[in-house]
Short mmCIF file of C-alpha atoms in Angstrom, two decimals:
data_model
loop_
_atom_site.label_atom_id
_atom_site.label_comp_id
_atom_site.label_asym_id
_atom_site.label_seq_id
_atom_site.Cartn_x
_atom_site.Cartn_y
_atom_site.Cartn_z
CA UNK A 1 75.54 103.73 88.03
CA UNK A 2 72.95 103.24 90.66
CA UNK A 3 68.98 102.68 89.85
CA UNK A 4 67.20 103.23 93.41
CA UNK A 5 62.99 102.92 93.82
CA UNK A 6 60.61 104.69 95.93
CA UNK A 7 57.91 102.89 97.80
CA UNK A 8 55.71 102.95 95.00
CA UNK A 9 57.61 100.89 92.91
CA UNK A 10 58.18 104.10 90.47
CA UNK A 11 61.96 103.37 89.11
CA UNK A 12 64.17 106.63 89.30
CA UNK A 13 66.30 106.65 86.44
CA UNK A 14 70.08 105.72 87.31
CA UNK A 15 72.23 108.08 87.88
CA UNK A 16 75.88 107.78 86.57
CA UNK A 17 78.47 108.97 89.94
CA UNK A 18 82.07 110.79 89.08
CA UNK A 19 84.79 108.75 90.37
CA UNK A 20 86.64 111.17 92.45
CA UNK A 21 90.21 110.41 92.04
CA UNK A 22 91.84 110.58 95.97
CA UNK A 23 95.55 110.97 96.82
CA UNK A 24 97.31 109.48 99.38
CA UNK A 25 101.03 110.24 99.31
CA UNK A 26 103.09 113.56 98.38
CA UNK A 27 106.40 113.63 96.67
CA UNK A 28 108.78 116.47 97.76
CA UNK A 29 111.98 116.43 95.00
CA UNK A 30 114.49 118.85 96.49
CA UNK A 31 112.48 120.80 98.79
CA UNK A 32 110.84 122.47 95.93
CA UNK A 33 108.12 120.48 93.87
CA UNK A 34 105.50 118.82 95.07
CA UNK A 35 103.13 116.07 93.27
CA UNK A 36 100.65 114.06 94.84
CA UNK A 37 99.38 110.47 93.87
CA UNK A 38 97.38 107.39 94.75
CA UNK A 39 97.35 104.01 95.26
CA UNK A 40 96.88 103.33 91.50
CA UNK A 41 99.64 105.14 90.65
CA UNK A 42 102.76 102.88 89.24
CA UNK A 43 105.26 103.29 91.60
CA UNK A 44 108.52 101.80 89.05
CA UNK A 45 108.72 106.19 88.64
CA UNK A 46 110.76 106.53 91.35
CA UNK A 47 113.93 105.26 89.72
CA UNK A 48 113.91 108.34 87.39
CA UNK A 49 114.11 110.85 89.79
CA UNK A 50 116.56 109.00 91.94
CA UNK A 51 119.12 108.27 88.89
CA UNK A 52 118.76 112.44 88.26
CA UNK A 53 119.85 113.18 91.83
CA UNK A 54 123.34 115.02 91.62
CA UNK A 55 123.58 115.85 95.30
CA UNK A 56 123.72 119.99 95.07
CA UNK A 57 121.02 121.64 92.66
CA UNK A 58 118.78 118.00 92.41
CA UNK A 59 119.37 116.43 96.22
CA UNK A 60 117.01 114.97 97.73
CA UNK A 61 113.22 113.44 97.52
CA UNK A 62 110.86 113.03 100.18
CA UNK A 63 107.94 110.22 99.72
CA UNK A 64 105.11 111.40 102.32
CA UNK A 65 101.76 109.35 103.95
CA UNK A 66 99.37 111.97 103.95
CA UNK A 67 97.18 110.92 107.18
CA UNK A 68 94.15 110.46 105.01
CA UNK A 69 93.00 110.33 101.94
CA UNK A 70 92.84 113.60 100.23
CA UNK A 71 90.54 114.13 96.60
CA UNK A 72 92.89 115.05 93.80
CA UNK A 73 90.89 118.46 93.24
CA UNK A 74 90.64 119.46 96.53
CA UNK A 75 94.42 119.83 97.31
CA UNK A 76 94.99 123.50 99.43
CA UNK A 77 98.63 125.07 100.13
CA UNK A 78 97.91 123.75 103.61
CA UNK A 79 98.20 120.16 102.47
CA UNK A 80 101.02 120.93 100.04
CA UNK A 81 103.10 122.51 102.73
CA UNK A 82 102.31 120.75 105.95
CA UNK A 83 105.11 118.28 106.94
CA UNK A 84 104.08 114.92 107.36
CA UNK A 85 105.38 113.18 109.93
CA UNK A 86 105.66 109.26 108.32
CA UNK A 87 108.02 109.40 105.25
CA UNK A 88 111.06 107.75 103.74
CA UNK A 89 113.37 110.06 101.90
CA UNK A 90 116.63 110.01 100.37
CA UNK A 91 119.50 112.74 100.07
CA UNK A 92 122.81 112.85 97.77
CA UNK A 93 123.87 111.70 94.49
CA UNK A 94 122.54 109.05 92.61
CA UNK A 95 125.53 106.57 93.19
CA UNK A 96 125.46 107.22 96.66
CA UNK A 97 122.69 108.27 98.79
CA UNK A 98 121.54 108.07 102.31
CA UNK A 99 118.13 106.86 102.98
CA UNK A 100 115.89 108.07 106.35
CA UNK A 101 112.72 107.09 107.61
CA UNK A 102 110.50 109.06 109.88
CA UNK A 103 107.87 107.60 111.88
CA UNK A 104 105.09 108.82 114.08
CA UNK A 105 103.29 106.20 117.14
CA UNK A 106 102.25 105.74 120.23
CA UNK A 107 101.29 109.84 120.51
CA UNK A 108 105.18 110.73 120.64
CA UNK A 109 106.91 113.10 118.33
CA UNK A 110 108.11 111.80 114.80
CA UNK A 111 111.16 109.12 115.04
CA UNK A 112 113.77 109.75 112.76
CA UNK A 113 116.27 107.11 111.86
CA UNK A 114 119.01 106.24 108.88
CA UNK A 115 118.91 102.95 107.30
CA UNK A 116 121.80 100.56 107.10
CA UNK A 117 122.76 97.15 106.31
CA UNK A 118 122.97 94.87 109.59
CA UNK A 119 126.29 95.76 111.68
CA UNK A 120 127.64 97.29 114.52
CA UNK A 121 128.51 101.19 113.93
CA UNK A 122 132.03 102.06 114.98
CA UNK A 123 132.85 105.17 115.63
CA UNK A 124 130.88 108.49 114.19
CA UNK A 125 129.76 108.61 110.52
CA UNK A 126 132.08 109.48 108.43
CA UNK A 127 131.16 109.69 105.25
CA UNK A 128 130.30 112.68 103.56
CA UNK A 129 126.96 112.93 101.42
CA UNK A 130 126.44 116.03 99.73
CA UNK A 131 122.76 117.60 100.52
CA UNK A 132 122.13 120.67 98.65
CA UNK A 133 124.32 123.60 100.38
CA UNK A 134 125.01 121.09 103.33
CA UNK A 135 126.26 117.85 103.63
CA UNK A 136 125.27 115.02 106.08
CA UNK A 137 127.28 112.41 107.52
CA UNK A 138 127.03 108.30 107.12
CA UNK A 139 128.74 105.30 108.23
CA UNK A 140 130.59 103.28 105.19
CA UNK A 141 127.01 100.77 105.48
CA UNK A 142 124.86 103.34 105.42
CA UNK A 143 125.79 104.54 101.57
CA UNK A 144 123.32 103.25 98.73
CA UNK A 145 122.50 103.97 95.26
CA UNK A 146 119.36 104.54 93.28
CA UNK A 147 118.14 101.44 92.60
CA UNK A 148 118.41 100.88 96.32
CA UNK A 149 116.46 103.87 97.28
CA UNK A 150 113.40 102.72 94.75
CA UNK A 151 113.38 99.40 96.38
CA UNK A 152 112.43 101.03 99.89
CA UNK A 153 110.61 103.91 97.81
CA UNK A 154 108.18 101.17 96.71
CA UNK A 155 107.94 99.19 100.05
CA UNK A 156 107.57 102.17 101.62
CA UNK A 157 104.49 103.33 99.07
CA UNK A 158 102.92 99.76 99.22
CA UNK A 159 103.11 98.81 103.49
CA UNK A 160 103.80 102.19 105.06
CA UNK A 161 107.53 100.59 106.12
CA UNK A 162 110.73 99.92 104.83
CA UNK A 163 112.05 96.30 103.54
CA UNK A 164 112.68 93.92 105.86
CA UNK A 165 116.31 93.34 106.65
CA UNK A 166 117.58 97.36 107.51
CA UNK A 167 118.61 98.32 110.32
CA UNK A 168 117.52 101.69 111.97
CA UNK A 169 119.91 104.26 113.22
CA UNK A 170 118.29 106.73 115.64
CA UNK A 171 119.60 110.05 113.82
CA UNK A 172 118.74 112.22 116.61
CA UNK A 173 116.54 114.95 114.89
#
């Protein structure tokens, strides 16, 4: 509510203001829905989604920055279909997963990278995560599981980065 007074000292009635409700993050499951939410959201929701993911038909979800602040009735096609260049997302099954990050800076093109536990990488990946009609290939510490992927999922939602502790593998995309 704000009260405001003209020079004359003649009080103008307050005047109760809608709370517009603003987004700042999009949720891609799959490649097909879409939901946007805000910093007030709870973010302990991600571990549903994850534990659903079977690898083919439910495969993936994508946790986006939008780059600002968009209000919750305002959203257009364009911002529901433009790809966002900071995200964390995860692809496979629930009990195993692999987890990428994407990262835009210094006026470069998006970074992409897989997340592993600390350790030198022998070798090409080799194991096989199932991603929809594809599959993509890890190394052996770069496999995790749901509750792994809402740990990062929240980090990510909270500081814009993942935990501390990952390393990042340069994936080449």
């Amino acid at each position: 509510m704000v009260a405001t007074s003209d020079d004359d000292g003649f009080r103008i009635p307050a005047v109760e203001r809608a709370a517009v409700a603003l987004v700042t993050h999009r949720m891609t499951y799959s490649d097909r829905l879409r939901v946007f939410f805000g910093p007030d959201e709870a973010v302990a929701r991600y571990l549903r989604p994850l534990r659903g993911l079977d690898g083919r038909r439910r495969y993936a979800l994508n946790l986006a920055r939008l780059p600002m602040p968009l209000a919750a009735t305002g959203i257009t096609l364009a911002d529901s279909t433009a790809f966002g260049g900071n995200f964390v997302q995860c692809a496979g099954a629930a009990e195993a997963l692999t987890i990428e990050l994407c990262r835009t800076g210094g006026g470069g093109p998006p970074r992409h990278y897989v997340l592993g536990l600390p350790g030198a990488r022998v070798g090409s990946p080799g194991v096989a995560i199932p991603c929809g009609p594809a599959e993509r290939y890890v190394h052996p510490d770069e496999v995790f599981t749901a509750a792994h992927a809402a740990q990062v999922f929240t980090e990510y939602f909270r500081s814009g980065d993942v935990p501390a502790g990952f390393q990042l593998r340069g994936s080449g995309r």
